[in-house]
PDB file of C-alpha atoms in Angstrom:
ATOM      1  CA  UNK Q   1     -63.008  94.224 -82.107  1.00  0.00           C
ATOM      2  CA  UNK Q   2     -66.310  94.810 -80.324  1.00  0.00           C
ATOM      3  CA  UNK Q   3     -67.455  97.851 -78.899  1.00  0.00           C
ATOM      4  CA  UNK Q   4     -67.038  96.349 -75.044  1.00  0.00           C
ATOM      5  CA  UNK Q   5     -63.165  95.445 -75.653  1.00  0.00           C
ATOM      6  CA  UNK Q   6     -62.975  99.117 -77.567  1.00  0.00           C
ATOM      7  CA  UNK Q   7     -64.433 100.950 -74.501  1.00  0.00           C
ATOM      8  CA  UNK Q   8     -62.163  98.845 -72.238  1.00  0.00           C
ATOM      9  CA  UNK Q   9     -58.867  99.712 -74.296  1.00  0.00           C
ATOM     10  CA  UNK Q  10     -60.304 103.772 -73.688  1.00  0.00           C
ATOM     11  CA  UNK Q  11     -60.437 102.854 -70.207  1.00  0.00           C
ATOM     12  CA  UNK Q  12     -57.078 101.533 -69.878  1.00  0.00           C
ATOM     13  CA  UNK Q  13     -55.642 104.410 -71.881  1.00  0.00           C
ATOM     14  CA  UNK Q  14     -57.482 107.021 -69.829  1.00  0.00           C
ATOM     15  CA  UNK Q  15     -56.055 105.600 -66.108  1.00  0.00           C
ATOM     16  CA  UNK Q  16     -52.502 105.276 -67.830  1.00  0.00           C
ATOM     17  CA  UNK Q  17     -52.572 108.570 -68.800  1.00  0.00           C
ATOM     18  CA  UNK Q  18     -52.919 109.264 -65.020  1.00  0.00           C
ATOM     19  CA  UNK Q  19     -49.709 108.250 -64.013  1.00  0.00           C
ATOM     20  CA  UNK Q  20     -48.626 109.793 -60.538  1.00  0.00           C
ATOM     21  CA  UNK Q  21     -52.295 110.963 -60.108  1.00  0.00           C
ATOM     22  CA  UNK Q  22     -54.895 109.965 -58.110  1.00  0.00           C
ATOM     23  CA  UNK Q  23     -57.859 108.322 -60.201  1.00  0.00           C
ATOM     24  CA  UNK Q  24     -61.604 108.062 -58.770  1.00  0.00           C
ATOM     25  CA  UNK Q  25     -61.734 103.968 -60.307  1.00  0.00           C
ATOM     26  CA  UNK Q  26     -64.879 103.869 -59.288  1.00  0.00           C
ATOM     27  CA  UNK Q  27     -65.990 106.762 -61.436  1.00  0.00           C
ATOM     28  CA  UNK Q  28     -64.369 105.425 -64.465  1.00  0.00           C
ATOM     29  CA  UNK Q  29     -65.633 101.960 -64.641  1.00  0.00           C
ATOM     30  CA  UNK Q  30     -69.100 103.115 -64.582  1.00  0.00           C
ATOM     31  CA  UNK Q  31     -68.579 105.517 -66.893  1.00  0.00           C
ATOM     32  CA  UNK Q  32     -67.343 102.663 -69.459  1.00  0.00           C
ATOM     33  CA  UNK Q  33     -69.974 100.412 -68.082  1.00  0.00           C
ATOM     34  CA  UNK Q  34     -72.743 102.792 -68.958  1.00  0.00           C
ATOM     35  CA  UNK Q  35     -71.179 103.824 -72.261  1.00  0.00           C
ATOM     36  CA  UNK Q  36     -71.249 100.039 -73.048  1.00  0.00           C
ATOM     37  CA  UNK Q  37     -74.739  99.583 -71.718  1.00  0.00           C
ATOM     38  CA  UNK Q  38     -76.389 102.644 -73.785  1.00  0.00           C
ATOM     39  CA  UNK Q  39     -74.560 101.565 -77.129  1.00  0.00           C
ATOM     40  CA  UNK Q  40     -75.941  97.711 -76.580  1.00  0.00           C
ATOM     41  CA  UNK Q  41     -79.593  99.017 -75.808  1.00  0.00           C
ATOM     42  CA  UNK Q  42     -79.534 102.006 -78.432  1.00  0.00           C
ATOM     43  CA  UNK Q  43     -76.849 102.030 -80.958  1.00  0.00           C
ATOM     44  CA  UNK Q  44     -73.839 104.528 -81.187  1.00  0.00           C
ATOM     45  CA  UNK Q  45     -75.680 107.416 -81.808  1.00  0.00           C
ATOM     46  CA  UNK Q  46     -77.890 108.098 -78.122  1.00  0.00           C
ATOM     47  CA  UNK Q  47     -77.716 111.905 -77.459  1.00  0.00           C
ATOM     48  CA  UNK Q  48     -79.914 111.453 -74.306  1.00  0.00           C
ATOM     49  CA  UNK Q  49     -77.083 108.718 -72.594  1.00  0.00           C
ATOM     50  CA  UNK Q  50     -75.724 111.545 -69.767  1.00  0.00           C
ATOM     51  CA  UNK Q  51     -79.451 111.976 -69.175  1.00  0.00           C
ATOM     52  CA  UNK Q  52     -79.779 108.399 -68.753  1.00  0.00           C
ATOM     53  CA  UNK Q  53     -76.842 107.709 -66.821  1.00  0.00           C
ATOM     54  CA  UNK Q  54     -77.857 110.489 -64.281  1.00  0.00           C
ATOM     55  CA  UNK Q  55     -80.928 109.000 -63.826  1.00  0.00           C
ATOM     56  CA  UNK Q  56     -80.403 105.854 -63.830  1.00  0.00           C
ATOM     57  CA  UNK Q  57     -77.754 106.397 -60.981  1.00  0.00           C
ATOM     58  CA  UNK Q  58     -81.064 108.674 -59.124  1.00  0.00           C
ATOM     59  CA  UNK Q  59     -83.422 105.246 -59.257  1.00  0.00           C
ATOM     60  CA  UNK Q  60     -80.306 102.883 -57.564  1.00  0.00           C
ATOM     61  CA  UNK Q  61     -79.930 105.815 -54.957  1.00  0.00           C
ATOM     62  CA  UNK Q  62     -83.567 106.096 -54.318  1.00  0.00           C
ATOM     63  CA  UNK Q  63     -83.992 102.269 -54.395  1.00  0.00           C
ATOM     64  CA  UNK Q  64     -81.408 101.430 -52.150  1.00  0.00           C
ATOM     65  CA  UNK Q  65     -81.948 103.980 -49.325  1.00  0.00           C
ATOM     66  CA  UNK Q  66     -83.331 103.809 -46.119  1.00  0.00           C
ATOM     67  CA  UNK Q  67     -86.917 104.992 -45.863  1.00  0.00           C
ATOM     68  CA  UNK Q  68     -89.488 104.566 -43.016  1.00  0.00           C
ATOM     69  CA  UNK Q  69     -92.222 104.174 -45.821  1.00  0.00           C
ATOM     70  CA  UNK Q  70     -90.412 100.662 -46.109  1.00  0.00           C
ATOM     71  CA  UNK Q  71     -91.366  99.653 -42.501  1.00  0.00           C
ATOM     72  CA  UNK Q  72     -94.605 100.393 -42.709  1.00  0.00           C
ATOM     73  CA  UNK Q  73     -96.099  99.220 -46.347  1.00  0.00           C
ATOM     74  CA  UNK Q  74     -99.628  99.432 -45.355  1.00  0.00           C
ATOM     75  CA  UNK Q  75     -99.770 103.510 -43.914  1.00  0.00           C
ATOM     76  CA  UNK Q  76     -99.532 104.747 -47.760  1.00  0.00           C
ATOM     77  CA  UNK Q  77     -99.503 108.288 -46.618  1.00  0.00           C
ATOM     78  CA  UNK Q  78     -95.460 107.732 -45.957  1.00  0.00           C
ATOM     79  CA  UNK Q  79     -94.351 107.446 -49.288  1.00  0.00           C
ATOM     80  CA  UNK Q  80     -95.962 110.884 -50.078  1.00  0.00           C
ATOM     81  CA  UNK Q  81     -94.852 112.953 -47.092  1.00  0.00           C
ATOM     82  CA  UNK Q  82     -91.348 111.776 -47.314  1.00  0.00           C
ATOM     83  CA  UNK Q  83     -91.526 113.252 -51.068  1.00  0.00           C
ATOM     84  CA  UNK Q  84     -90.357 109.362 -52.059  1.00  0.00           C
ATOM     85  CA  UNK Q  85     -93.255 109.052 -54.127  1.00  0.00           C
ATOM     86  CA  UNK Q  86     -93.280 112.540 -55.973  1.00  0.00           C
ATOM     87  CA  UNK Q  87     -89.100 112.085 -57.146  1.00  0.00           C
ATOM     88  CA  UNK Q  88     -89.935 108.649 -58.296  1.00  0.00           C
ATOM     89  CA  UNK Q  89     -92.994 109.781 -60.208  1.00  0.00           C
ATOM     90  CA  UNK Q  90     -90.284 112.832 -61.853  1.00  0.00           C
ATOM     91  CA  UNK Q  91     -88.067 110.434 -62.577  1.00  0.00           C
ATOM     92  CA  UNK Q  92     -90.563 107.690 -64.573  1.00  0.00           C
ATOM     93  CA  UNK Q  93     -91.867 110.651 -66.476  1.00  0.00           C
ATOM     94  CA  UNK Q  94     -88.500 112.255 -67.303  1.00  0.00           C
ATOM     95  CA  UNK Q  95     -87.575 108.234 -68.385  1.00  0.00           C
ATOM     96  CA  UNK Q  96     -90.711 107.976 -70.427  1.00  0.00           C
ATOM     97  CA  UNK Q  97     -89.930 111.224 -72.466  1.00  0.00           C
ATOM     98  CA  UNK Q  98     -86.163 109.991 -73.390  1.00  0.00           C
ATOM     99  CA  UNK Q  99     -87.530 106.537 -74.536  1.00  0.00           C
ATOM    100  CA  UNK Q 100     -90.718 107.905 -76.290  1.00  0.00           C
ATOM    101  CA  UNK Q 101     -88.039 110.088 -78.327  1.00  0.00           C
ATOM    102  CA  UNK Q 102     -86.062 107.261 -79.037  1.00  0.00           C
ATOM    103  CA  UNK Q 103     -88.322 105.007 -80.024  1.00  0.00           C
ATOM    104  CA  UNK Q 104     -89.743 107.249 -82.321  1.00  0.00           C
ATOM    105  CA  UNK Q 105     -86.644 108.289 -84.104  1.00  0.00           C
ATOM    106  CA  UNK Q 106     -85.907 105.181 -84.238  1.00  0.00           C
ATOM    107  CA  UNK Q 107     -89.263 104.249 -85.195  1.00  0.00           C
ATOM    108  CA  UNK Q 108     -88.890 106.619 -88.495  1.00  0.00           C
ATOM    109  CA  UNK Q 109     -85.803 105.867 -89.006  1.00  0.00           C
ATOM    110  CA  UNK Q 110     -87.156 102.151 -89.689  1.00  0.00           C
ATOM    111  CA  UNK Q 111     -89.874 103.330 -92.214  1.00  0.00           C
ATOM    112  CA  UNK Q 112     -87.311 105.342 -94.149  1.00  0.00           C
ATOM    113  CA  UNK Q 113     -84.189 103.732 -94.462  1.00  0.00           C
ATOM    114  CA  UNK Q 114     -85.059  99.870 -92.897  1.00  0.00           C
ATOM    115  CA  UNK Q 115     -83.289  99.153 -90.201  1.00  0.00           C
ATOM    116  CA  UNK Q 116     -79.914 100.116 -89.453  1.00  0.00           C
ATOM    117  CA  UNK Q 117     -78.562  99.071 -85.969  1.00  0.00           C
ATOM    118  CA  UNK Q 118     -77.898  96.047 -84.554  1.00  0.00           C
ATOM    119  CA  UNK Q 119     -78.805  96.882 -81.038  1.00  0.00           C
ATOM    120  CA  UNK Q 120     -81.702  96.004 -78.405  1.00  0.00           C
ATOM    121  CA  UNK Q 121     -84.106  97.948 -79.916  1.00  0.00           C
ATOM    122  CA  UNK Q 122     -83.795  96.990 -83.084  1.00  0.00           C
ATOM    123  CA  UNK Q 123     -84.248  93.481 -81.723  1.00  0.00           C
ATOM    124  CA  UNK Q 124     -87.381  94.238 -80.063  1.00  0.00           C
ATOM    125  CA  UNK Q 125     -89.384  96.160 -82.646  1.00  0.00           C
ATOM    126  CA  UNK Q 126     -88.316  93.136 -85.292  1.00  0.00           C
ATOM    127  CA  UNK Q 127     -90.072  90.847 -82.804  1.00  0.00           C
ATOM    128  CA  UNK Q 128     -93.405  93.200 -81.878  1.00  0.00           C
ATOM    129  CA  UNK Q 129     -93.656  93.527 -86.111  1.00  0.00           C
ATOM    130  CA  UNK Q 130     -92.949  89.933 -86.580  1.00  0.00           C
ATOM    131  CA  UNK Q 131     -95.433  88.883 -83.717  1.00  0.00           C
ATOM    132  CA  UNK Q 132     -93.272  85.950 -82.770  1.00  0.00           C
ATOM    133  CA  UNK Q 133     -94.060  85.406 -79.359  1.00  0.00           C
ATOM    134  CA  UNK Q 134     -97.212  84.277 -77.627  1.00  0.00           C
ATOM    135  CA  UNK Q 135     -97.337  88.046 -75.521  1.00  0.00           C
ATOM    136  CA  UNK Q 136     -98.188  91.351 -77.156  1.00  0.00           C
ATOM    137  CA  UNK Q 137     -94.809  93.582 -77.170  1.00  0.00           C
ATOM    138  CA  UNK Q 138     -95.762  97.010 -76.607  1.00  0.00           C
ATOM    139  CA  UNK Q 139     -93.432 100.184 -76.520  1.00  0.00           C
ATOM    140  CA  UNK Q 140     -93.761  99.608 -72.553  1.00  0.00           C
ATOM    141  CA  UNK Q 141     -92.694  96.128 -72.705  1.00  0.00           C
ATOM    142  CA  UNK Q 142     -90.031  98.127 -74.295  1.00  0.00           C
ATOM    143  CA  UNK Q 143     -89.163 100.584 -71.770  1.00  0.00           C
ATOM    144  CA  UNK Q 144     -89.740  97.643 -69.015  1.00  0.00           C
ATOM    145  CA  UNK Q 145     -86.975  95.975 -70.154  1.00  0.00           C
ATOM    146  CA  UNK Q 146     -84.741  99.462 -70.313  1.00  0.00           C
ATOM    147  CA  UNK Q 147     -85.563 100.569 -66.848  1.00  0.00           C
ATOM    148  CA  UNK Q 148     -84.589  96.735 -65.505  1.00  0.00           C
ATOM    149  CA  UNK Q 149     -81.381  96.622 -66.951  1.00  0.00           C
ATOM    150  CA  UNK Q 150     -80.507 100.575 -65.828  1.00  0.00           C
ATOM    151  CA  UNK Q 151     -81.312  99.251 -62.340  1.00  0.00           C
ATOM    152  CA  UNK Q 152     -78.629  96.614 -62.952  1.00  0.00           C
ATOM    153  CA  UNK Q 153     -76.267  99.170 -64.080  1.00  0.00           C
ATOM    154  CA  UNK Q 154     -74.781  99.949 -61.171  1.00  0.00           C
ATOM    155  CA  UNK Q 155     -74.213  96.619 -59.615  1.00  0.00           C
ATOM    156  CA  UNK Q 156     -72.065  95.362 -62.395  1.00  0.00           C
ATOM    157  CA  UNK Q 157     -69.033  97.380 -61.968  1.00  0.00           C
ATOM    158  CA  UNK Q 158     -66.492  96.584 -65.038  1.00  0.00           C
ATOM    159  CA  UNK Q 159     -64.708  95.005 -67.676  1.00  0.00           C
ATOM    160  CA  UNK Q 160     -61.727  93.325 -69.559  1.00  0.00           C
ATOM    161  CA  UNK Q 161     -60.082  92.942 -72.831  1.00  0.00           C
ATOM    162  CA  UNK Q 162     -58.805  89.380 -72.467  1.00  0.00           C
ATOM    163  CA  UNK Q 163     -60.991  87.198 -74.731  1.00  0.00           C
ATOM    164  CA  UNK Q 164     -64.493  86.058 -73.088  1.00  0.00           C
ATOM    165  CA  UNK Q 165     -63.737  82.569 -74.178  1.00  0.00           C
ATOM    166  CA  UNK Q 166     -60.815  82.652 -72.102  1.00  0.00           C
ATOM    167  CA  UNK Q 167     -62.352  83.686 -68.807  1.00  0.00           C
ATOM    168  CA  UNK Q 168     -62.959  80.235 -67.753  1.00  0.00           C
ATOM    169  CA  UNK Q 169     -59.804  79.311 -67.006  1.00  0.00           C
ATOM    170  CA  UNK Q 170     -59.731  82.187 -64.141  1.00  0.00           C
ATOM    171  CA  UNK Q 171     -60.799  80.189 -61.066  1.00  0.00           C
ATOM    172  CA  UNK Q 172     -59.614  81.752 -58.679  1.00  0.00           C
ATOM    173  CA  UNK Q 173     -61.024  85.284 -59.268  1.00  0.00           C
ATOM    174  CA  UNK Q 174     -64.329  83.971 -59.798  1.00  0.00           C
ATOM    175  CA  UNK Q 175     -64.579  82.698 -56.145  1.00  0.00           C
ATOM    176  CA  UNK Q 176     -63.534  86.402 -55.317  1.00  0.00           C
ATOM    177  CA  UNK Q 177     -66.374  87.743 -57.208  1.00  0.00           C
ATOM    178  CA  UNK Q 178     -68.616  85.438 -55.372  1.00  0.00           C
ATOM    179  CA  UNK Q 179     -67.406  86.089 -52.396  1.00  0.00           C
ATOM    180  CA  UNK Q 180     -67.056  89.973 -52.758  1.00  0.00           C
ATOM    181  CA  UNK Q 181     -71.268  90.038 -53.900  1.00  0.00           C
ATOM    182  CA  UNK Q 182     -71.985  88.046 -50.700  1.00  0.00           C
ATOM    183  CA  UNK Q 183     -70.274  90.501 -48.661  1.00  0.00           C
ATOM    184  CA  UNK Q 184     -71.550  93.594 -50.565  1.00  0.00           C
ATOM    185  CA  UNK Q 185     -74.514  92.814 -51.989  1.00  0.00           C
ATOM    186  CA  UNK Q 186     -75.349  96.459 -54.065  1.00  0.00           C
ATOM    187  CA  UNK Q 187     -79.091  96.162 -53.363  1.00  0.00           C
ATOM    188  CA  UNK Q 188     -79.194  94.368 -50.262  1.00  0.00           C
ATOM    189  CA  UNK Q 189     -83.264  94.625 -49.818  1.00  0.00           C
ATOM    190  CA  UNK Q 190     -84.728  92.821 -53.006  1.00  0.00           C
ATOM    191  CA  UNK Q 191     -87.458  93.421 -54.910  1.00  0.00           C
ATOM    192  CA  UNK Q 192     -90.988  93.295 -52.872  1.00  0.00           C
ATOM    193  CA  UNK Q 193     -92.990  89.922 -52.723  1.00  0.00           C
ATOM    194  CA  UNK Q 194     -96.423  89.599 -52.060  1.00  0.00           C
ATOM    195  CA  UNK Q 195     -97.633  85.967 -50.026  1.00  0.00           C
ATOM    196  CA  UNK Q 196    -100.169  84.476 -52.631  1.00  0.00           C
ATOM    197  CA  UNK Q 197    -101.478  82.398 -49.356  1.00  0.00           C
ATOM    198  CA  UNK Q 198    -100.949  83.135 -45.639  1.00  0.00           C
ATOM    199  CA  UNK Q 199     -98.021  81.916 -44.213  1.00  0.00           C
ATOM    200  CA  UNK Q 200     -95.553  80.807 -41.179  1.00  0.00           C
ATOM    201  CA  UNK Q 201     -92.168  82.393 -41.106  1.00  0.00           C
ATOM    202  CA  UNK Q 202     -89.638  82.118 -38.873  1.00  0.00           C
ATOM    203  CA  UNK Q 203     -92.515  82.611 -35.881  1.00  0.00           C
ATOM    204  CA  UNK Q 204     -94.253  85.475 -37.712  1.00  0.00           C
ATOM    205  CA  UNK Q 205     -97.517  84.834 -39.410  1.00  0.00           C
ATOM    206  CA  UNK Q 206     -97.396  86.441 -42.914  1.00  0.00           C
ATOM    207  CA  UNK Q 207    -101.245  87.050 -44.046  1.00  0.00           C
ATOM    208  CA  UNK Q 208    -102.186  86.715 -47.581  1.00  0.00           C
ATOM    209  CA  UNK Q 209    -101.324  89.913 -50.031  1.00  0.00           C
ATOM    210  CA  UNK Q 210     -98.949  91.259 -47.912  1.00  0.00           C
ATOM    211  CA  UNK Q 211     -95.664  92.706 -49.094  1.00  0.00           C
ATOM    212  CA  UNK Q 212     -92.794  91.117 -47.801  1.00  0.00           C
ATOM    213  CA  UNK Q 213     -89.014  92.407 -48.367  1.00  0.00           C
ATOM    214  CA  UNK Q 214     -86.417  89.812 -48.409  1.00  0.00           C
ATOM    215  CA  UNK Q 215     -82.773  91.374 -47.337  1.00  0.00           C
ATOM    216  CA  UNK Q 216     -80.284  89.489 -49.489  1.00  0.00           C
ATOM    217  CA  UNK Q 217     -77.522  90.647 -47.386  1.00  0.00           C
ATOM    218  CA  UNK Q 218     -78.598  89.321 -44.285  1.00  0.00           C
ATOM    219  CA  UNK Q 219     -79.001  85.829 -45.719  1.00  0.00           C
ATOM    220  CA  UNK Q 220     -75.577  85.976 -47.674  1.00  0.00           C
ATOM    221  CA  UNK Q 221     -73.961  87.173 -44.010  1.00  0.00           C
ATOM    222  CA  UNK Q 222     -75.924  84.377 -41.722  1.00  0.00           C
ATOM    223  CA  UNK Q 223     -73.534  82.868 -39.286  1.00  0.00           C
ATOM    224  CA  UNK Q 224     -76.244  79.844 -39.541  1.00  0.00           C
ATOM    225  CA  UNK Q 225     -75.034  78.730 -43.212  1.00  0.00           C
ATOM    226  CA  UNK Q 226     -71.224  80.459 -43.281  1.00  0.00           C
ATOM    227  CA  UNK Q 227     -68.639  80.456 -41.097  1.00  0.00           C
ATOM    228  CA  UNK Q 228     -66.773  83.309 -40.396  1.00  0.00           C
ATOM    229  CA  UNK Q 229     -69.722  85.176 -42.096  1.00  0.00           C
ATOM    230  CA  UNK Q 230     -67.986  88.967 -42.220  1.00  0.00           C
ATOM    231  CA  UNK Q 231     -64.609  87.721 -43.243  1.00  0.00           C
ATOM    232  CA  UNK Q 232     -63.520  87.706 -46.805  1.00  0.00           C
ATOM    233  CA  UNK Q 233     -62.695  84.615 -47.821  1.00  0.00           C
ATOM    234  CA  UNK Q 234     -63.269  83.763 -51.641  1.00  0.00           C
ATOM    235  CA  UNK Q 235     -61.735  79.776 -50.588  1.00  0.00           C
ATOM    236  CA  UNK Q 236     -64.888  79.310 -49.432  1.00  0.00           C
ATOM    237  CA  UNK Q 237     -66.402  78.807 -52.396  1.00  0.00           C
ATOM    238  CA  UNK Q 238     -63.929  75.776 -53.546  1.00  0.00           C
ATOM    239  CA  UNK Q 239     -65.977  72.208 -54.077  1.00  0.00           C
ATOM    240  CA  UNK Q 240     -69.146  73.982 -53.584  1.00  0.00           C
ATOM    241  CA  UNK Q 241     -72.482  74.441 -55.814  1.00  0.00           C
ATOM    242  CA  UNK Q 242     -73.177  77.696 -55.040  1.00  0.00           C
ATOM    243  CA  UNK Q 243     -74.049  80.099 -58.291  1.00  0.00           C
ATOM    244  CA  UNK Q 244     -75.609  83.370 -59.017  1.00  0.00           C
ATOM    245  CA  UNK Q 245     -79.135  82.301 -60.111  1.00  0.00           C
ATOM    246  CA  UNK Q 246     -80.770  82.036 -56.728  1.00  0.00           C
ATOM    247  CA  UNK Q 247     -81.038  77.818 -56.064  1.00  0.00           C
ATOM    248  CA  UNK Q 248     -79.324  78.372 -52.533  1.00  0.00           C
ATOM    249  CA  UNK Q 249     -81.354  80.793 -50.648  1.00  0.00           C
ATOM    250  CA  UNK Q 250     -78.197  81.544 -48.612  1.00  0.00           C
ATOM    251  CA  UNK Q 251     -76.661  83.296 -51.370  1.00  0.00           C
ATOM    252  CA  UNK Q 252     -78.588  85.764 -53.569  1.00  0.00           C
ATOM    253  CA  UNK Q 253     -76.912  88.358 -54.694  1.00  0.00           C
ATOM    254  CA  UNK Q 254     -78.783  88.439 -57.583  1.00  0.00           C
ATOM    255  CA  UNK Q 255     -82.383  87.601 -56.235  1.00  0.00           C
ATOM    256  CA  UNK Q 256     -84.205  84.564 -56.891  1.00  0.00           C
ATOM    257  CA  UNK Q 257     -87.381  83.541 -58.809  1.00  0.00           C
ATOM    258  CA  UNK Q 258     -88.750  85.303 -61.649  1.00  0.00           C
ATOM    259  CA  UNK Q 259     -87.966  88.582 -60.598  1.00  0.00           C
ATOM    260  CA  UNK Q 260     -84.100  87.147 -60.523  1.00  0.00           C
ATOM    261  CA  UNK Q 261     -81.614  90.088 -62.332  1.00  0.00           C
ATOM    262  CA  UNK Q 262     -82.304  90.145 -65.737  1.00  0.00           C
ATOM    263  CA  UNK Q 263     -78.456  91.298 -66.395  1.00  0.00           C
ATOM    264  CA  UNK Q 264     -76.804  88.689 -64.652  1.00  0.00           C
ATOM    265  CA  UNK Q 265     -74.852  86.962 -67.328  1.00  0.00           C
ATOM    266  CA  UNK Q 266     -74.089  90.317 -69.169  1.00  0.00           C
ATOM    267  CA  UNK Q 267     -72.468  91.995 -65.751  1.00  0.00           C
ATOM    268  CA  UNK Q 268     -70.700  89.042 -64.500  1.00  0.00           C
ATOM    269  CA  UNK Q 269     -68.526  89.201 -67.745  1.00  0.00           C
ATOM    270  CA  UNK Q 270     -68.279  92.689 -67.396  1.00  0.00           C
ATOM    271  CA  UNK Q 271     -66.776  92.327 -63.639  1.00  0.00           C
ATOM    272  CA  UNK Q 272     -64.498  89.523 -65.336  1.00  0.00           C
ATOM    273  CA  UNK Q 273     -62.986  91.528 -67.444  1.00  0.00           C
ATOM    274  CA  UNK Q 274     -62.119  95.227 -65.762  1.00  0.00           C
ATOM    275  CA  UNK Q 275     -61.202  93.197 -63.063  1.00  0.00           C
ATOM    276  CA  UNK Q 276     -58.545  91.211 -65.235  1.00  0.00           C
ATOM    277  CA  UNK Q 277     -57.413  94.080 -67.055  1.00  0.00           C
ATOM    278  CA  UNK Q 278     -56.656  95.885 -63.544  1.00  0.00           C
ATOM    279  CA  UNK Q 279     -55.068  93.466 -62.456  1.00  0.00           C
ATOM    280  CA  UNK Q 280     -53.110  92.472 -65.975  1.00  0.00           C
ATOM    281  CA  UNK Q 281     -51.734  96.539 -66.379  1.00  0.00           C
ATOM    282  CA  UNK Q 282     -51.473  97.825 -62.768  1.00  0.00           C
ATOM    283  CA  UNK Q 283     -50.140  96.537 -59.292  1.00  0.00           C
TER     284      UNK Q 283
END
């Protein structure tokens, strides 16, 4: 049994246990989520994964807030008055520290013994030793792809212990998965893009180099491409094309592009199956 369907079985155990008790769900799945998450990226033995978990749940707060430095991209002076720009700057340093003392444990651990997990980062220094690809992969190529996938953490909210090969068959909840990210979209303003030529959008003229913030859930709510846009309706999604990789611009719960999700695949099944396992052991 792997280590997802083992921290899934703990999870079931632990809101069983709670029988005639109130139980903060929400709590619990990303607990299990993030357990899951730091064992996949850095093996079973991560002292620093509360750390991580704490501030990884400090960068989704921080990057999904409201802040008038967003409005106004081009008066810099925001982002350092608001104090934005001095928690994010704690944070990456506080980031860098855990991974620099992982990587070189792990690093040493390597020389000594060879290695010994089968986890991401055992993955990625075989491929920056073996020289493989046609990019240099550096320690922050490293920590690049760390920091993405903490980001992710958040919006992928579960698990399940029925077999993955089996998930196909569940139709039905897969249209209410769809239809519960267009509705609540976890980061609804995406990732900043910046116009490589200037521009005509919607009336506005968009100048060359200038940052431009798409708001997913405004495009997944538009009354101009769904009908009934605010009502919850997973039918909707019978007999259509739509998917999670960004080729409808309508629906991007994920992004679009080449700054899509990296995560996508591995937090859809992990939605799959808590949500089946709910739904299997409680009413």
């Amino acid at each position: 049994m792997g280590f997802r369907a083992i921290e899934i079985d703990r999870f079931t155990e632990v809101v069983q246990s709670c029988v005639g008790k109130p139980v903060h769900i929400r709590k619990r799945v990303m607990k299990m989520n993030n357990t899951v998450v730091c064992k996949c990226l850095f093996g079973n033995d991560c002292r620093q994964q509360d750390v991580l978990i704490e501030l990884a749940e400090q960068v989704v707060a921080l990057s999904s807030g409201y802040y008038v430095a967003d409005l106004f991209p081009t008066l810099t002076f925001l982002s350092t008055i608001s104090g934005m720009k001095s928690r994010l700057t704690k944070i990456h340093k506080s980031l860098d520290n855990i991974f620099d003392e992982i990587f070189e444990e792990r690093r040493i651990r390597r020389q000594t013994v060879g290695p010994t997990e089968d986890d991401l980062i055992d993955v990625l220094f075989n491929i920056k030793e073996r020289g493989g690809l046609r990019f240099r992969v550096t320690d922050n190529n490293i920590k690049a792809i760390f920091l993405a996938q903490a980001e992710v953490r958040e919006a992928f909210k579960g698990e399940k212990t029925i077999a993955e090969t089996e998930l196909h068959k569940l139709v039905y909840l897969k249209h209410i998965i769809k239809e519960t990210l267009r509705l609540h979209i976890t980061i609804p303003l995406l990732l900043p893009r910046e116009c490589r030529e200037q521009v005509k959008i919607g009336g506005y003229d968009i100048p060359e180099k200038m940052k431009v913030v798409v708001n997913g859930l405004a495009c997944g709510t538009d009354p101009e491409y769904w009908d009934d846009a605010q009502t919850f309706k997973p039918e909707r999604f019978e007999n259509t094309s739509y998917d999670f990789f960004g080729t409808s611009f309508e629906y991007i719960p994920f992004g679009s592009g080449r700054r899509i999700c990296p995560g996508i695949a591995f937090g859809l099944v992990s939605i799959e199956l808590t949500l089946v396992r709910l739904l299997y052991h409680f009413n």
